Every structure is written in C-alpha cells, then in structure tokens.
Amino acid sequence: MIFFNKDEQLENLGNGILDATWAAFPTLARNQIALTWVVYDPPVRVNTGGALTPNAFWDHPVRGFTYRGVERIYPASVVKLFYLVAVNEWLEKGMSQISKELERALQDMIVDSSNDATSLVVDILSGTTSGPELPIGPFETWKYQRNIVNRYYQSLGWEEMETINVCQKTWGDGPYGRERAFVGELLENRNMLTTNAIARLLHSIVGGVAVSSTRSQSMMALLKRPLKDLSSDGEENQVTGFLGGGLPENAQIWSKAGWTSQVRHDAAYIELPEQRPYLLVVFTEGKAQAKNRDILPFVSGRVAEAIASL
C-alpha cells in the first residue's frame, strides 16, 4: 500500500500545475519530470517532534498526488537523506558510535551537500572503504557489506522501497577503482530512487517517527533551510534554483536538493503561514532541465498557490 490516499481535488490541482509547467517550459518532456505532493490536512500530525506513536502516525491518513512517482530515477544528492536516516538507525541500535568527525560529516553532507562527507558516512554505514580494485572473493564480501543500507530499507516493509537502490557514494569526478567496478560497466548499479520513496522517508522524519522522535528532530534541524540568508550563491545554494526559490519569504522549508549535469531535483517539507503544511518532491531529468534554474521554483510557486486554495 502506498502511504497516501489519492484524491480528486489534488489530482485536478496537480495535473493543472503540470500543464502550466509544460506550457511555461516547452523543452521539458512529459517523461522528464516526476513529482509527489502530500498535503497535511487539519488536525495536523507532523513536525510535532513525535507527538504520535509510530502506529498512530502511520494510521493517520494523508492525501497526495503523484506523477511518475514510481519511476526509478538517478537521485544525485537526494540520496543523502537515506544515508542520514540510516546513520541515525545505526547510532540508535549501537551499530555505530557518534564522534566529532561523524557529526561534522553529517552536517556537511546535508547542509552543504558535501560528497567527501558522504563518502565517510557510507564507509561508517557499511564498514567498507574505497580504494584499488579487489580480487573476486574479497570484492564479493565488500559488495555484500555495501548493500547493508539497501537491506535496511527493504526490512521496513514499505512498498515504496522495493525498487530503490542506495549503495553508492556521491562523486564530483566519478568513481575509481573498486567503486568504479561496483557501479558497473554501464552504471547499472548506480543509486536509483523514486519520488514516492523519498516522500515516504521524508514523511516519516517530519512525523517524528524516523528511528525515534529525538533523532527525527535532529534530522529536521539539519534539513532546515533559511530562505533569506542566502550565504552562498551559485550551485551550492540549495534554495535558489530549487523548491525554496518559489516560496514567499515568510515560508519555512526543510529540504535536500540534488543536481548533476543531467538532473535537478529537490525534496522538501514546507510550511506557509495559515496554510496546510505539505511535502513536495520534484525530479527533473535531461541536460537542458539540469541547467534550468527556473523549473523547480515555478512548480513550487504553483503548488504554494494551490495550497492557498484548499
């Protein structure tokens, strides 16, 4: 079962937003965008720091709209959200210990989207390290260990996680040595996510039920993005050119963006004054789309308008 209920009102609004987007960006093909949008109707049960037990939270119905939400797409840095939750699970279970370096890496992985920080996090999660190619036997063991995060998400029993792949590091120049062998000759083993899977994970964090309420709150603290304090211009800024770029200044956003020369993505939980809070995940693919810093803010602005009409 998908975690949200499909709903005619959101279906109409969502399709209208997509039509407006295609009209505004004629080069955006129908198969170059995927979207999942979840609305929290009153009485709101999210961002409370875990006021509900996990069972009560998951029983609380939410409604949503999705377009191509089950398509497997290369997620770029949005995968870091999955590593963030996994590390918190490991810490909670005593499988890893917190250290100053791990804390610094988690902060830099989420706030600045550092690939080097992510590399350390993946090493800690899997007990593996990058390096030269390995002989067949040791490499099989190494690969098995590297798939531990996949096994964790499979163990949750969520339908949305059945098709995902989250086992690769994120790179600037790309993988070398055993990492290159692991991703596959044709990159067939690269990370793959769906907007529905990301929405479900973010929903659990916002609901305060990802690992524990305390850990969910600490993850939310890392994901919070100031809309006004745009400390860095250019691509490193995860607001401009992403979903935060389409919001009014009095909005609040918790998000994790991802981009390469081929994709531009964002996943966000958003609160607008006096409106229903909502969750929005938008993926765009293609070289032209990846460069375009207007598509995600456009979609985000239209969704914010639609929320005001509910």
PDB file of C-alpha atoms in Angstrom:
ATOM      1  CA  MET A   1       0.000   0.000   0.000  1.00  0.00           C
ATOM      2  CA  ILE A   2       1.261   3.451  -0.939  1.00  0.00           C
ATOM      3  CA  PHE A   3       1.349   5.654   2.159  1.00  0.00           C
ATOM      4  CA  PHE A   4      -1.032   8.391   0.969  1.00  0.00           C
ATOM      5  CA  ASN A   5      -4.560   8.419  -0.421  1.00  0.00           C
ATOM      6  CA  LYS A   6      -5.101   9.641  -3.946  1.00  0.00           C
ATOM      7  CA  ASP A   7      -7.628  12.420  -4.036  1.00  0.00           C
ATOM      8  CA  GLU A   8      -9.666  14.033  -6.831  1.00  0.00           C
ATOM      9  CA  GLN A   9      -9.094  17.602  -5.661  1.00  0.00           C
ATOM     10  CA  LEU A  10      -5.313  17.184  -5.541  1.00  0.00           C
ATOM     11  CA  GLU A  11      -5.383  15.228  -8.803  1.00  0.00           C
ATOM     12  CA  ASN A  12      -7.043  18.183 -10.566  1.00  0.00           C
ATOM     13  CA  LEU A  13      -4.707  20.723  -8.982  1.00  0.00           C
ATOM     14  CA  GLY A  14      -1.618  18.580  -9.633  1.00  0.00           C
ATOM     15  CA  ASN A  15      -2.459  17.999 -13.283  1.00  0.00           C
ATOM     16  CA  GLY A  16      -3.133  21.722 -13.674  1.00  0.00           C
ATOM     17  CA  ILE A  17       0.304  22.526 -12.201  1.00  0.00           C
ATOM     18  CA  LEU A  18       1.979  20.061 -14.587  1.00  0.00           C
ATOM     19  CA  ASP A  19       0.106  21.512 -17.592  1.00  0.00           C
ATOM     20  CA  ALA A  20       1.182  25.032 -16.596  1.00  0.00           C
ATOM     21  CA  THR A  21       4.772  23.813 -16.208  1.00  0.00           C
ATOM     22  CA  TRP A  22       4.845  22.195 -19.652  1.00  0.00           C
ATOM     23  CA  ALA A  23       3.327  25.344 -21.156  1.00  0.00           C
ATOM     24  CA  ALA A  24       5.974  27.527 -19.488  1.00  0.00           C
ATOM     25  CA  PHE A  25       8.875  25.191 -20.334  1.00  0.00           C
ATOM     26  CA  PRO A  26       8.173  23.657 -23.752  1.00  0.00           C
ATOM     27  CA  THR A  27      11.503  21.787 -23.816  1.00  0.00           C
ATOM     28  CA  LEU A  28      10.516  19.804 -20.685  1.00  0.00           C
ATOM     29  CA  ALA A  29       9.301  16.435 -21.985  1.00  0.00           C
ATOM     30  CA  ARG A  30       6.455  14.553 -20.302  1.00  0.00           C
ATOM     31  CA  ASN A  31       8.915  11.865 -19.187  1.00  0.00           C
ATOM     32  CA  GLN A  32      11.497  14.322 -17.809  1.00  0.00           C
ATOM     33  CA  ILE A  33       9.605  15.229 -14.657  1.00  0.00           C
ATOM     34  CA  ALA A  34       8.371  13.184 -11.702  1.00  0.00           C
ATOM     35  CA  LEU A  35       6.526  14.568  -8.719  1.00  0.00           C
ATOM     36  CA  THR A  36       4.990  13.534  -5.400  1.00  0.00           C
ATOM     37  CA  TRP A  37       2.951  16.015  -3.348  1.00  0.00           C
ATOM     38  CA  VAL A  38       1.460  15.197   0.068  1.00  0.00           C
ATOM     39  CA  VAL A  39      -0.859  17.547   1.965  1.00  0.00           C
ATOM     40  CA  TYR A  40      -1.327  17.558   5.737  1.00  0.00           C
ATOM     41  CA  ASP A  41      -4.951  18.446   6.428  1.00  0.00           C
ATOM     42  CA  PRO A  42      -6.027  19.503   9.913  1.00  0.00           C
ATOM     43  CA  PRO A  43      -5.692  18.140  12.527  1.00  0.00           C
ATOM     44  CA  VAL A  44      -2.057  18.245  11.512  1.00  0.00           C
ATOM     45  CA  ARG A  45       0.107  15.462  12.904  1.00  0.00           C
ATOM     46  CA  VAL A  46       3.518  16.458  11.569  1.00  0.00           C
ATOM     47  CA  ASN A  47       6.511  18.464  12.723  1.00  0.00           C
ATOM     48  CA  THR A  48       5.447  17.965  16.331  1.00  0.00           C
ATOM     49  CA  GLY A  49       8.646  16.217  17.378  1.00  0.00           C
ATOM     50  CA  GLY A  50       6.904  12.864  17.543  1.00  0.00           C
ATOM     51  CA  ALA A  51       3.688  13.600  19.434  1.00  0.00           C
ATOM     52  CA  LEU A  52       2.218  10.412  17.980  1.00  0.00           C
ATOM     53  CA  THR A  53       3.403   6.848  18.350  1.00  0.00           C
ATOM     54  CA  PRO A  54       4.625   5.359  15.055  1.00  0.00           C
ATOM     55  CA  ASN A  55       1.482   3.182  14.786  1.00  0.00           C
ATOM     56  CA  ALA A  56      -0.842   6.135  15.355  1.00  0.00           C
ATOM     57  CA  PHE A  57       1.156   8.226  12.888  1.00  0.00           C
ATOM     58  CA  TRP A  58       1.053   5.635  10.106  1.00  0.00           C
ATOM     59  CA  ASP A  59      -2.672   5.107  10.702  1.00  0.00           C
ATOM     60  CA  HIS A  60      -3.297   8.838  10.251  1.00  0.00           C
ATOM     61  CA  PRO A  61      -4.496   9.255   6.662  1.00  0.00           C
ATOM     62  CA  VAL A  62      -2.876  11.837   4.383  1.00  0.00           C
ATOM     63  CA  ARG A  63      -3.768  12.643   0.822  1.00  0.00           C
ATOM     64  CA  GLY A  64      -1.435  13.166  -2.053  1.00  0.00           C
ATOM     65  CA  PHE A  65      -0.857  13.450  -5.771  1.00  0.00           C
ATOM     66  CA  THR A  66       1.854  11.762  -7.784  1.00  0.00           C
ATOM     67  CA  TYR A  67       3.005  11.874 -11.386  1.00  0.00           C
ATOM     68  CA  ARG A  68       5.506   9.174 -12.418  1.00  0.00           C
ATOM     69  CA  GLY A  69       6.116   8.694  -8.691  1.00  0.00           C
ATOM     70  CA  VAL A  70       7.187   5.054  -9.131  1.00  0.00           C
ATOM     71  CA  GLU A  71       9.756   5.722 -11.891  1.00  0.00           C
ATOM     72  CA  ARG A  72      13.324   4.839 -10.881  1.00  0.00           C
ATOM     73  CA  ILE A  73      15.494   7.912 -11.421  1.00  0.00           C
ATOM     74  CA  TYR A  74      19.100   8.719 -10.568  1.00  0.00           C
ATOM     75  CA  PRO A  75      18.671  10.821  -7.384  1.00  0.00           C
ATOM     76  CA  ALA A  76      22.037  12.653  -7.242  1.00  0.00           C
ATOM     77  CA  SER A  77      22.476  14.126  -3.735  1.00  0.00           C
ATOM     78  CA  VAL A  78      18.889  13.498  -2.614  1.00  0.00           C
ATOM     79  CA  VAL A  79      20.195  10.008  -1.672  1.00  0.00           C
ATOM     80  CA  LYS A  80      21.979  11.690   1.258  1.00  0.00           C
ATOM     81  CA  LEU A  81      18.605  11.810   3.019  1.00  0.00           C
ATOM     82  CA  PHE A  82      18.607   7.988   3.038  1.00  0.00           C
ATOM     83  CA  TYR A  83      22.134   7.851   4.455  1.00  0.00           C
ATOM     84  CA  LEU A  84      21.160  10.384   7.131  1.00  0.00           C
ATOM     85  CA  VAL A  85      18.292   8.208   8.371  1.00  0.00           C
ATOM     86  CA  ALA A  86      20.387   5.023   8.146  1.00  0.00           C
ATOM     87  CA  VAL A  87      23.198   6.539  10.259  1.00  0.00           C
ATOM     88  CA  ASN A  88      20.674   7.555  12.910  1.00  0.00           C
ATOM     89  CA  GLU A  89      19.319   3.993  12.929  1.00  0.00           C
ATOM     90  CA  TRP A  90      22.856   2.596  13.329  1.00  0.00           C
ATOM     91  CA  LEU A  91      23.556   5.019  16.205  1.00  0.00           C
ATOM     92  CA  GLU A  92      20.256   4.185  17.886  1.00  0.00           C
ATOM     93  CA  LYS A  93      20.983   0.453  17.700  1.00  0.00           C
ATOM     94  CA  GLY A  94      24.608   0.836  18.819  1.00  0.00           C
ATOM     95  CA  MET A  95      25.925  -0.402  15.456  1.00  0.00           C
ATOM     96  CA  SER A  96      27.979   2.796  15.185  1.00  0.00           C
ATOM     97  CA  GLN A  97      29.232   5.336  17.695  1.00  0.00           C
ATOM     98  CA  ILE A  98      28.866   9.084  17.383  1.00  0.00           C
ATOM     99  CA  SER A  99      32.121  11.020  17.033  1.00  0.00           C
ATOM    100  CA  LYS A 100      33.089  14.611  16.272  1.00  0.00           C
ATOM    101  CA  GLU A 101      34.071  13.579  12.750  1.00  0.00           C
ATOM    102  CA  LEU A 102      30.799  11.783  12.074  1.00  0.00           C
ATOM    103  CA  GLU A 103      28.844  14.781  13.405  1.00  0.00           C
ATOM    104  CA  ARG A 104      30.844  17.097  11.155  1.00  0.00           C
ATOM    105  CA  ALA A 105      30.307  14.790   8.184  1.00  0.00           C
ATOM    106  CA  LEU A 106      26.520  14.582   8.719  1.00  0.00           C
ATOM    107  CA  GLN A 107      26.287  18.360   8.983  1.00  0.00           C
ATOM    108  CA  ASP A 108      28.335  18.919   5.811  1.00  0.00           C
ATOM    109  CA  MET A 109      26.574  16.115   3.906  1.00  0.00           C
ATOM    110  CA  ILE A 110      23.131  17.662   4.435  1.00  0.00           C
ATOM    111  CA  VAL A 111      23.750  21.398   4.849  1.00  0.00           C
ATOM    112  CA  ASP A 112      26.410  21.810   2.147  1.00  0.00           C
ATOM    113  CA  SER A 113      25.755  18.582   0.215  1.00  0.00           C
ATOM    114  CA  SER A 114      29.435  17.605   0.538  1.00  0.00           C
ATOM    115  CA  ASN A 115      30.347  14.459  -1.400  1.00  0.00           C
ATOM    116  CA  ASP A 116      33.533  13.994   0.638  1.00  0.00           C
ATOM    117  CA  ALA A 117      31.484  13.995   3.851  1.00  0.00           C
ATOM    118  CA  THR A 118      29.071  11.498   2.301  1.00  0.00           C
ATOM    119  CA  SER A 119      31.991   9.217   1.491  1.00  0.00           C
ATOM    120  CA  LEU A 120      32.852   8.964   5.199  1.00  0.00           C
ATOM    121  CA  VAL A 121      29.202   8.369   6.121  1.00  0.00           C
ATOM    122  CA  VAL A 122      28.906   5.496   3.610  1.00  0.00           C
ATOM    123  CA  ASP A 123      32.160   3.999   4.947  1.00  0.00           C
ATOM    124  CA  ILE A 124      30.807   4.135   8.505  1.00  0.00           C
ATOM    125  CA  LEU A 125      27.440   2.657   7.483  1.00  0.00           C
ATOM    126  CA  SER A 126      28.968  -0.255   5.571  1.00  0.00           C
ATOM    127  CA  GLY A 127      32.324  -0.869   7.237  1.00  0.00           C
ATOM    128  CA  THR A 128      33.985  -0.583   3.818  1.00  0.00           C
ATOM    129  CA  THR A 129      36.409   1.861   2.245  1.00  0.00           C
ATOM    130  CA  SER A 130      37.130   2.996  -1.294  1.00  0.00           C
ATOM    131  CA  GLY A 131      40.429   2.019  -2.911  1.00  0.00           C
ATOM    132  CA  PRO A 132      42.034  -0.093  -5.630  1.00  0.00           C
ATOM    133  CA  GLU A 133      40.157  -2.954  -7.265  1.00  0.00           C
ATOM    134  CA  LEU A 134      39.821  -6.106  -5.178  1.00  0.00           C
ATOM    135  CA  PRO A 135      40.201  -9.821  -6.010  1.00  0.00           C
ATOM    136  CA  ILE A 136      36.895 -11.623  -6.615  1.00  0.00           C
ATOM    137  CA  GLY A 137      36.428 -13.134  -3.119  1.00  0.00           C
ATOM    138  CA  PRO A 138      37.135 -10.019  -1.048  1.00  0.00           C
ATOM    139  CA  PHE A 139      35.164  -7.926  -3.563  1.00  0.00           C
ATOM    140  CA  GLU A 140      32.069 -10.130  -3.081  1.00  0.00           C
ATOM    141  CA  THR A 141      32.314  -9.578   0.686  1.00  0.00           C
ATOM    142  CA  TRP A 142      32.844  -5.843   0.147  1.00  0.00           C
ATOM    143  CA  LYS A 143      29.784  -5.627  -2.142  1.00  0.00           C
ATOM    144  CA  TYR A 144      27.637  -7.510   0.371  1.00  0.00           C
ATOM    145  CA  GLN A 145      28.660  -5.067   3.104  1.00  0.00           C
ATOM    146  CA  ARG A 146      27.988  -2.080   0.864  1.00  0.00           C
ATOM    147  CA  ASN A 147      24.425  -3.251   0.313  1.00  0.00           C
ATOM    148  CA  ILE A 148      23.610  -3.051   4.028  1.00  0.00           C
ATOM    149  CA  VAL A 149      21.682   0.211   3.582  1.00  0.00           C
ATOM    150  CA  ASN A 150      19.529  -1.420   0.896  1.00  0.00           C
ATOM    151  CA  ARG A 151      18.820  -4.311   3.251  1.00  0.00           C
ATOM    152  CA  TYR A 152      17.808  -1.863   5.985  1.00  0.00           C
ATOM    153  CA  TYR A 153      15.271  -0.103   3.756  1.00  0.00           C
ATOM    154  CA  GLN A 154      13.929  -3.434   2.481  1.00  0.00           C
ATOM    155  CA  SER A 155      13.437  -4.533   6.101  1.00  0.00           C
ATOM    156  CA  LEU A 156      10.979  -1.683   6.724  1.00  0.00           C
ATOM    157  CA  GLY A 157       8.447  -3.479   4.542  1.00  0.00           C
ATOM    158  CA  TRP A 158       7.379  -0.289   2.752  1.00  0.00           C
ATOM    159  CA  GLU A 159       6.116  -0.857  -0.770  1.00  0.00           C
ATOM    160  CA  GLU A 160       7.817   2.362  -1.907  1.00  0.00           C
ATOM    161  CA  MET A 161      11.260   0.971  -1.004  1.00  0.00           C
ATOM    162  CA  GLU A 162      11.001  -2.246  -3.042  1.00  0.00           C
ATOM    163  CA  THR A 163      12.627  -0.844  -6.210  1.00  0.00           C
ATOM    164  CA  ILE A 164      15.204   1.574  -4.807  1.00  0.00           C
ATOM    165  CA  ASN A 165      18.992   1.243  -4.846  1.00  0.00           C
ATOM    166  CA  VAL A 166      21.014   3.172  -2.232  1.00  0.00           C
ATOM    167  CA  CYS A 167      24.560   1.789  -2.018  1.00  0.00           C
ATOM    168  CA  GLN A 168      26.790   4.186  -3.946  1.00  0.00           C
ATOM    169  CA  LYS A 169      28.809   7.160  -2.818  1.00  0.00           C
ATOM    170  CA  THR A 170      28.198  10.520  -4.477  1.00  0.00           C
ATOM    171  CA  TRP A 171      31.050  11.838  -6.610  1.00  0.00           C
ATOM    172  CA  GLY A 172      32.449  15.013  -8.061  1.00  0.00           C
ATOM    173  CA  ASP A 173      34.555  13.458 -10.817  1.00  0.00           C
ATOM    174  CA  GLY A 174      33.149   9.947 -10.575  1.00  0.00           C
ATOM    175  CA  PRO A 175      34.236   6.636  -9.025  1.00  0.00           C
ATOM    176  CA  TYR A 176      37.628   4.951  -9.382  1.00  0.00           C
ATOM    177  CA  GLY A 177      38.992   1.511  -8.528  1.00  0.00           C
ATOM    178  CA  ARG A 178      36.635  -0.807  -6.629  1.00  0.00           C
ATOM    179  CA  GLU A 179      33.976   1.931  -6.639  1.00  0.00           C
ATOM    180  CA  ARG A 180      34.023   2.033 -10.452  1.00  0.00           C
ATOM    181  CA  ALA A 181      33.737  -1.760 -10.594  1.00  0.00           C
ATOM    182  CA  PHE A 182      30.856  -1.649  -8.085  1.00  0.00           C
ATOM    183  CA  VAL A 183      28.766   0.881 -10.014  1.00  0.00           C
ATOM    184  CA  GLY A 184      29.016  -1.365 -13.101  1.00  0.00           C
ATOM    185  CA  GLU A 185      30.337  -1.053 -16.639  1.00  0.00           C
ATOM    186  CA  LEU A 186      27.103   0.629 -17.777  1.00  0.00           C
ATOM    187  CA  LEU A 187      26.393   2.257 -14.387  1.00  0.00           C
ATOM    188  CA  GLU A 188      23.698  -0.394 -13.927  1.00  0.00           C
ATOM    189  CA  ASN A 189      24.215  -0.457 -10.156  1.00  0.00           C
ATOM    190  CA  ARG A 190      24.062   3.288  -9.581  1.00  0.00           C
ATOM    191  CA  ASN A 191      21.751   4.767  -6.964  1.00  0.00           C
ATOM    192  CA  MET A 192      18.090   4.855  -8.024  1.00  0.00           C
ATOM    193  CA  LEU A 193      15.125   6.358  -6.180  1.00  0.00           C
ATOM    194  CA  THR A 194      11.500   7.221  -6.834  1.00  0.00           C
ATOM    195  CA  THR A 195       9.764  10.415  -5.741  1.00  0.00           C
ATOM    196  CA  ASN A 196       7.266   8.260  -3.791  1.00  0.00           C
ATOM    197  CA  ALA A 197      10.071   6.535  -1.843  1.00  0.00           C
ATOM    198  CA  ILE A 198      11.660   9.881  -0.965  1.00  0.00           C
ATOM    199  CA  ALA A 199       8.288  11.328   0.034  1.00  0.00           C
ATOM    200  CA  ARG A 200       7.659   8.406   2.382  1.00  0.00           C
ATOM    201  CA  LEU A 201      11.050   8.732   4.051  1.00  0.00           C
ATOM    202  CA  LEU A 202      10.668  12.500   4.467  1.00  0.00           C
ATOM    203  CA  HIS A 203       7.107  11.965   5.745  1.00  0.00           C
ATOM    204  CA  SER A 204       8.498   9.690   8.477  1.00  0.00           C
ATOM    205  CA  ILE A 205      11.118  12.282   9.502  1.00  0.00           C
ATOM    206  CA  VAL A 206       8.579  15.124   9.593  1.00  0.00           C
ATOM    207  CA  GLY A 207       6.197  12.873  11.508  1.00  0.00           C
ATOM    208  CA  GLY A 208       8.830  12.274  14.160  1.00  0.00           C
ATOM    209  CA  VAL A 209       8.836   8.507  13.607  1.00  0.00           C
ATOM    210  CA  ALA A 210      12.083   8.057  11.635  1.00  0.00           C
ATOM    211  CA  VAL A 211      14.222   5.982  14.042  1.00  0.00           C
ATOM    212  CA  SER A 212      12.978   7.920  17.104  1.00  0.00           C
ATOM    213  CA  SER A 213      11.304  11.259  17.828  1.00  0.00           C
ATOM    214  CA  THR A 214      14.569  12.755  19.147  1.00  0.00           C
ATOM    215  CA  ARG A 215      16.544  11.587  16.129  1.00  0.00           C
ATOM    216  CA  SER A 216      13.817  12.813  13.752  1.00  0.00           C
ATOM    217  CA  GLN A 217      14.092  16.255  15.354  1.00  0.00           C
ATOM    218  CA  SER A 218      17.872  16.305  14.978  1.00  0.00           C
ATOM    219  CA  MET A 219      17.462  15.363  11.288  1.00  0.00           C
ATOM    220  CA  MET A 220      14.887  18.138  10.832  1.00  0.00           C
ATOM    221  CA  ALA A 221      17.364  20.612  12.336  1.00  0.00           C
ATOM    222  CA  LEU A 222      19.923  19.682   9.662  1.00  0.00           C
ATOM    223  CA  LEU A 223      17.348  19.922   6.842  1.00  0.00           C
ATOM    224  CA  LYS A 224      16.060  23.397   7.783  1.00  0.00           C
ATOM    225  CA  ARG A 225      16.987  25.978   5.134  1.00  0.00           C
ATOM    226  CA  PRO A 226      16.901  29.746   5.666  1.00  0.00           C
ATOM    227  CA  LEU A 227      15.146  31.387   2.696  1.00  0.00           C
ATOM    228  CA  LYS A 228      16.586  34.846   3.361  1.00  0.00           C
ATOM    229  CA  ASP A 229      20.147  34.107   4.403  1.00  0.00           C
ATOM    230  CA  LEU A 230      21.477  33.021   1.044  1.00  0.00           C
ATOM    231  CA  SER A 231      25.035  32.568   2.242  1.00  0.00           C
ATOM    232  CA  SER A 232      26.308  31.068  -0.974  1.00  0.00           C
ATOM    233  CA  ASP A 233      25.265  31.948  -4.478  1.00  0.00           C
ATOM    234  CA  GLY A 234      25.701  29.615  -7.379  1.00  0.00           C
ATOM    235  CA  GLU A 235      25.036  25.905  -7.387  1.00  0.00           C
ATOM    236  CA  GLU A 236      25.973  25.252  -3.766  1.00  0.00           C
ATOM    237  CA  ASN A 237      22.892  27.095  -2.569  1.00  0.00           C
ATOM    238  CA  GLN A 238      20.030  24.605  -2.119  1.00  0.00           C
ATOM    239  CA  VAL A 239      17.285  27.267  -2.209  1.00  0.00           C
ATOM    240  CA  THR A 240      17.827  29.372  -5.344  1.00  0.00           C
ATOM    241  CA  GLY A 241      17.002  27.301  -8.403  1.00  0.00           C
ATOM    242  CA  PHE A 242      15.216  24.717  -6.239  1.00  0.00           C
ATOM    243  CA  LEU A 243      11.833  24.471  -4.480  1.00  0.00           C
ATOM    244  CA  GLY A 244      12.720  27.152  -1.922  1.00  0.00           C
ATOM    245  CA  GLY A 245      13.204  29.596  -4.785  1.00  0.00           C
ATOM    246  CA  GLY A 246       9.466  29.641  -5.493  1.00  0.00           C
ATOM    247  CA  LEU A 247       8.308  30.390  -1.940  1.00  0.00           C
ATOM    248  CA  PRO A 248       7.353  33.639  -0.211  1.00  0.00           C
ATOM    249  CA  GLU A 249       9.878  34.939   2.341  1.00  0.00           C
ATOM    250  CA  ASN A 250       7.658  34.032   5.286  1.00  0.00           C
ATOM    251  CA  ALA A 251       7.612  30.340   4.345  1.00  0.00           C
ATOM    252  CA  GLN A 252       9.636  27.709   6.190  1.00  0.00           C
ATOM    253  CA  ILE A 253      11.363  24.883   4.369  1.00  0.00           C
ATOM    254  CA  TRP A 254      13.226  21.699   5.311  1.00  0.00           C
ATOM    255  CA  SER A 255      14.847  20.205   2.223  1.00  0.00           C
ATOM    256  CA  LYS A 256      17.554  18.253   0.424  1.00  0.00           C
ATOM    257  CA  ALA A 257      18.370  19.074  -3.187  1.00  0.00           C
ATOM    258  CA  GLY A 258      20.391  17.149  -5.747  1.00  0.00           C
ATOM    259  CA  TRP A 259      21.858  18.135  -9.080  1.00  0.00           C
ATOM    260  CA  THR A 260      24.324  16.994 -11.739  1.00  0.00           C
ATOM    261  CA  SER A 261      24.804  17.929 -15.387  1.00  0.00           C
ATOM    262  CA  GLN A 262      21.884  15.554 -16.129  1.00  0.00           C
ATOM    263  CA  VAL A 263      19.351  16.043 -13.319  1.00  0.00           C
ATOM    264  CA  ARG A 264      17.938  18.716 -10.997  1.00  0.00           C
ATOM    265  CA  HIS A 265      15.910  17.504  -8.015  1.00  0.00           C
ATOM    266  CA  ASP A 266      14.554  18.666  -4.691  1.00  0.00           C
ATOM    267  CA  ALA A 267      12.646  17.108  -1.797  1.00  0.00           C
ATOM    268  CA  ALA A 268      11.060  19.453   0.729  1.00  0.00           C
ATOM    269  CA  TYR A 269       8.647  19.806   3.606  1.00  0.00           C
ATOM    270  CA  ILE A 270       7.097  23.276   3.549  1.00  0.00           C
ATOM    271  CA  GLU A 271       5.071  25.382   5.973  1.00  0.00           C
ATOM    272  CA  LEU A 272       3.301  28.556   4.822  1.00  0.00           C
ATOM    273  CA  PRO A 273       1.656  30.855   7.396  1.00  0.00           C
ATOM    274  CA  GLU A 274      -2.033  29.985   7.978  1.00  0.00           C
ATOM    275  CA  GLN A 275      -1.941  27.186   5.354  1.00  0.00           C
ATOM    276  CA  ARG A 276      -1.829  23.416   5.407  1.00  0.00           C
ATOM    277  CA  PRO A 277       1.762  22.132   5.592  1.00  0.00           C
ATOM    278  CA  TYR A 278       2.826  19.919   2.706  1.00  0.00           C
ATOM    279  CA  LEU A 279       5.591  17.783   1.325  1.00  0.00           C
ATOM    280  CA  LEU A 280       6.835  18.124  -2.242  1.00  0.00           C
ATOM    281  CA  VAL A 281       9.367  16.042  -4.184  1.00  0.00           C
ATOM    282  CA  VAL A 282      10.160  17.086  -7.752  1.00  0.00           C
ATOM    283  CA  PHE A 283      12.692  15.400 -10.047  1.00  0.00           C
ATOM    284  CA  THR A 284      13.672  16.721 -13.496  1.00  0.00           C
ATOM    285  CA  GLU A 285      15.943  14.945 -15.959  1.00  0.00           C
ATOM    286  CA  GLY A 286      17.865  15.969 -19.077  1.00  0.00           C
ATOM    287  CA  LYS A 287      20.819  18.295 -19.719  1.00  0.00           C
ATOM    288  CA  ALA A 288      18.690  21.350 -20.515  1.00  0.00           C
ATOM    289  CA  GLN A 289      16.477  20.780 -17.457  1.00  0.00           C
ATOM    290  CA  ALA A 290      19.513  20.303 -15.178  1.00  0.00           C
ATOM    291  CA  LYS A 291      20.811  23.738 -16.196  1.00  0.00           C
ATOM    292  CA  ASN A 292      17.411  25.407 -15.899  1.00  0.00           C
ATOM    293  CA  ARG A 293      17.110  27.147 -12.533  1.00  0.00           C
ATOM    294  CA  ASP A 294      13.501  28.226 -13.106  1.00  0.00           C
ATOM    295  CA  ILE A 295      11.552  24.952 -13.391  1.00  0.00           C
ATOM    296  CA  LEU A 296      11.629  23.835  -9.739  1.00  0.00           C
ATOM    297  CA  PRO A 297      10.829  27.328  -8.349  1.00  0.00           C
ATOM    298  CA  PHE A 298       7.984  27.574 -10.892  1.00  0.00           C
ATOM    299  CA  VAL A 299       6.458  24.262  -9.783  1.00  0.00           C
ATOM    300  CA  SER A 300       6.974  25.204  -6.128  1.00  0.00           C
ATOM    301  CA  GLY A 301       5.251  28.562  -6.569  1.00  0.00           C
ATOM    302  CA  ARG A 302       2.251  26.935  -8.277  1.00  0.00           C
ATOM    303  CA  VAL A 303       1.946  24.341  -5.505  1.00  0.00           C
ATOM    304  CA  ALA A 304       2.067  27.107  -2.874  1.00  0.00           C
ATOM    305  CA  GLU A 305      -0.787  28.888  -4.721  1.00  0.00           C
ATOM    306  CA  ALA A 306      -2.760  25.646  -4.894  1.00  0.00           C
ATOM    307  CA  ILE A 307      -2.325  25.113  -1.144  1.00  0.00           C
ATOM    308  CA  ALA A 308      -3.887  28.534  -0.515  1.00  0.00           C
ATOM    309  CA  SER A 309      -6.956  27.381  -2.473  1.00  0.00           C
ATOM    310  CA  LEU A 310      -7.565  24.271  -0.328  1.00  0.00           C
TER     311      LEU A 310
END
